[in-house]
mmCIF file of C-alpha atoms in Angstrom:
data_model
loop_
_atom_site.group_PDB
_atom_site.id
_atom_site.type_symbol
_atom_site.label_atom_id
_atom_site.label_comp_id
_atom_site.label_asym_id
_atom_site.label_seq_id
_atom_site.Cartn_x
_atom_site.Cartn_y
_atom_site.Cartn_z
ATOM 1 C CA UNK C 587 36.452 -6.051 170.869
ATOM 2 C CA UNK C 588 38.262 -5.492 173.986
ATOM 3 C CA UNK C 589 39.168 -2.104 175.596
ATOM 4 C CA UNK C 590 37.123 0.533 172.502
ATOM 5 C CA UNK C 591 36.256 3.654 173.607
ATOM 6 C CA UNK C 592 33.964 5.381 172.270
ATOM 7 C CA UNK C 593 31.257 8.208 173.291
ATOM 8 C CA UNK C 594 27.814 7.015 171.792
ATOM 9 C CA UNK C 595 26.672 3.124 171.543
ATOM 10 C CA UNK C 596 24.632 3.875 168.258
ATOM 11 C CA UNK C 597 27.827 5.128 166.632
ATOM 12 C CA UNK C 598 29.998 2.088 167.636
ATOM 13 C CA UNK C 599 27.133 -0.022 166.105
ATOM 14 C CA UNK C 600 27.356 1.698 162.967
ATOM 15 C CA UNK C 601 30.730 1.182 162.811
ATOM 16 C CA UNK C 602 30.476 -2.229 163.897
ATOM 17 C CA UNK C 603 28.391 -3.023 161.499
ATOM 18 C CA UNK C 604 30.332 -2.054 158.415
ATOM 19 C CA UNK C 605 33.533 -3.823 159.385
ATOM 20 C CA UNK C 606 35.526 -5.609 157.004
ATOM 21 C CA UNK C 607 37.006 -9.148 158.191
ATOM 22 C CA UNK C 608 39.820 -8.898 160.389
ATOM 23 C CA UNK C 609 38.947 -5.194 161.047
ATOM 24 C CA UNK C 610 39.199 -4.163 165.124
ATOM 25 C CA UNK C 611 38.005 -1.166 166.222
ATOM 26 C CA UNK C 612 39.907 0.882 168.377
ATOM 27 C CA UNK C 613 37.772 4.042 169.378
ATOM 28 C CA UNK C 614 34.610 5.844 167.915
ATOM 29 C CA UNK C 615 34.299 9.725 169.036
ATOM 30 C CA UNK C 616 30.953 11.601 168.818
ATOM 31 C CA UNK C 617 32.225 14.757 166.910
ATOM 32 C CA UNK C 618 30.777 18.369 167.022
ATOM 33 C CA UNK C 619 30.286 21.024 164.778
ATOM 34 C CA UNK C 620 29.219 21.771 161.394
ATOM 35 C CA UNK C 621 28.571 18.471 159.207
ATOM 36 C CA UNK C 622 30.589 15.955 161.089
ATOM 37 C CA UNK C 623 28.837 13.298 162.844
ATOM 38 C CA UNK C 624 31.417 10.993 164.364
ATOM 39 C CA UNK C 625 34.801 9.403 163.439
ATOM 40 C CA UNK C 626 35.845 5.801 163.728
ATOM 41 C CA UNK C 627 39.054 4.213 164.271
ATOM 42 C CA UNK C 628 40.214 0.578 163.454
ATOM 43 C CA UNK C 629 43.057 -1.361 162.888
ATOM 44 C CA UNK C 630 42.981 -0.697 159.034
ATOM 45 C CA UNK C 631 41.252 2.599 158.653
ATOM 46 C CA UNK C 632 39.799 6.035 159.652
ATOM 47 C CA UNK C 633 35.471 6.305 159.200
ATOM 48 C CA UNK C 634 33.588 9.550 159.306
ATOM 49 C CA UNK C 635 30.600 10.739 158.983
ATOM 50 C CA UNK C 636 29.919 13.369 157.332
ATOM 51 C CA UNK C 637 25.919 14.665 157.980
ATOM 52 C CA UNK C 638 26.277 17.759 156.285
ATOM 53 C CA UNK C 639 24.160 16.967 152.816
ATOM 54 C CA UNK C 640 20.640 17.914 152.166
ATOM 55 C CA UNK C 641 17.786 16.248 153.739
ATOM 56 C CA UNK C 642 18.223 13.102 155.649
ATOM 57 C CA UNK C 643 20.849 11.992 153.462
ATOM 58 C CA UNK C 644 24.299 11.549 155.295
ATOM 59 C CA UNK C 645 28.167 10.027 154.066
ATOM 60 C CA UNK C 646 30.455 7.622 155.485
ATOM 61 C CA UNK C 647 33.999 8.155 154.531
ATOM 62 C CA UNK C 648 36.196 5.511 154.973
ATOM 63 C CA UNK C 649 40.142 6.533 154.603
ATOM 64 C CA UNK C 650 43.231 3.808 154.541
ATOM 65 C CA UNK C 651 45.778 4.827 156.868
ATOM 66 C CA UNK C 652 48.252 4.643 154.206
ATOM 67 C CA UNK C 653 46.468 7.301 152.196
ATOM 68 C CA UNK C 654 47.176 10.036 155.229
ATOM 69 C CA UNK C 655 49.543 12.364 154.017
ATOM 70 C CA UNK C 656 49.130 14.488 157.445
ATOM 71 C CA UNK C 657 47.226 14.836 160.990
ATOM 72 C CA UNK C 658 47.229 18.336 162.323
ATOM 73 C CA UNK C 659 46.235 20.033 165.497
ATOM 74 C CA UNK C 660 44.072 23.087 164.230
ATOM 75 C CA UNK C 661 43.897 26.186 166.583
ATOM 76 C CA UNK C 662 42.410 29.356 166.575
ATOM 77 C CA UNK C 663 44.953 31.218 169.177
ATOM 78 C CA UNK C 664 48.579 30.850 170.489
ATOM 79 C CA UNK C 665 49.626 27.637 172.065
ATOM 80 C CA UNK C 666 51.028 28.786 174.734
ATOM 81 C CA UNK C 667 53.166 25.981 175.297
ATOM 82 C CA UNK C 668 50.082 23.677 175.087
ATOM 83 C CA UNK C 669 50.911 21.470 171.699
ATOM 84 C CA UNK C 670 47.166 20.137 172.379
ATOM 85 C CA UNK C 671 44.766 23.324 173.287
ATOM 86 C CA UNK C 672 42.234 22.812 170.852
ATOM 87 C CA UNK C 673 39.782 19.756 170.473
ATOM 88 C CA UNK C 674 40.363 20.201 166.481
ATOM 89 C CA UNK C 675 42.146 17.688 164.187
ATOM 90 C CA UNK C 676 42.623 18.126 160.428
ATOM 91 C CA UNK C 677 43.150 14.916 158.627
ATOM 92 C CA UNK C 678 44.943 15.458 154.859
ATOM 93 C CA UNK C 679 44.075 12.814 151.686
ATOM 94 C CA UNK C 680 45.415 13.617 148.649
ATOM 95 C CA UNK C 681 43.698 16.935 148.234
ATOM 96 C CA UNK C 682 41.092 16.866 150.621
ATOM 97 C CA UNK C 683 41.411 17.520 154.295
ATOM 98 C CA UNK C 684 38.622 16.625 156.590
ATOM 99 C CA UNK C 685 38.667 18.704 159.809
ATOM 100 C CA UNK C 686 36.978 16.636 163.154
ATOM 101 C CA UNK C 687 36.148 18.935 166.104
ATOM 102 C CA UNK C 688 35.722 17.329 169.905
ATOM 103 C CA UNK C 689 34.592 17.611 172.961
ATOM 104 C CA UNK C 690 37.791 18.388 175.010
ATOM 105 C CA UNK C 691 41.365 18.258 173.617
ATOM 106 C CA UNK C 692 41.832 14.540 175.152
ATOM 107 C CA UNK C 693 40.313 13.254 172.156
ATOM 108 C CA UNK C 694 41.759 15.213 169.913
ATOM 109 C CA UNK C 695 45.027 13.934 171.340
ATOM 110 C CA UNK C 696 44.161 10.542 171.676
ATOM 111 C CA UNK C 697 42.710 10.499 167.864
ATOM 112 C CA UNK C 698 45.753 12.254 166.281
ATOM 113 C CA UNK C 699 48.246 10.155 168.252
ATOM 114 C CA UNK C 700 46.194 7.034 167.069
ATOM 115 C CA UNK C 701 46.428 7.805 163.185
ATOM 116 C CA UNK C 702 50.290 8.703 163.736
ATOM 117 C CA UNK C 703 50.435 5.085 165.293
ATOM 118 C CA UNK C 704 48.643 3.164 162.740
ATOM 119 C CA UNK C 705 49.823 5.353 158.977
ATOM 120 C CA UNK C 706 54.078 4.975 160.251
#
């Protein structure tokens, strides 16, 4: 488990902890915002987790990078020239798209550049 980055040790244990053999990870990001909690990165698939249900009760989401159709970067204004502005990805499966918001656009980049990397 050489060079993971990640922003929160307890998150990066969860993750660890639900690894399938073989699996790596590659970076777990503390994510803000409505519902999200964080989203994990390995060598074989995307994990979030979603805290937005009732109570104490909370989902983890694992995703195959093979079942990404698309990564976007989602922005509220004008780029400007800046391709990465916004600290928002959207992530589409199937029908579903599952929007991650970050502190600072270098994770956004960094995230959307890793899922490009692993799905191709």
């Amino acid at each position: 488990m050489t060079d993971v980055v990640y922003d929160n040790k307890g998150q990066l244990e969860q993750v660890q902890s639900g690894l399938l053999e073989g699996e790596q990870i590659i970076a777990v990001y503390d994510a803000i915002g409505a519902g999200t909690g964080f989203i994990g990165l390995t060598n074989r698939r995307i994990i979030i987790q979603d805290q937005s249900y009732v109570g104490k009760r909370f989902a983890i989401t694992s995703i195959p990078y093979s079942k990404v159709s698309s990564v976007s970067v989602v922005s509220n204004k004008s780029w400007a020239g800046q391709f990465f502005s916004s600290g928002t990805i959207a992530i589409a499966v199937g029908t579903s798209t599952y929007e991650v918001e970050f502190r600072g656009s270098e994770k956004a980049h960094h995230v959307h550049n890793l899922i490009l990397s692993q799905a191709s």
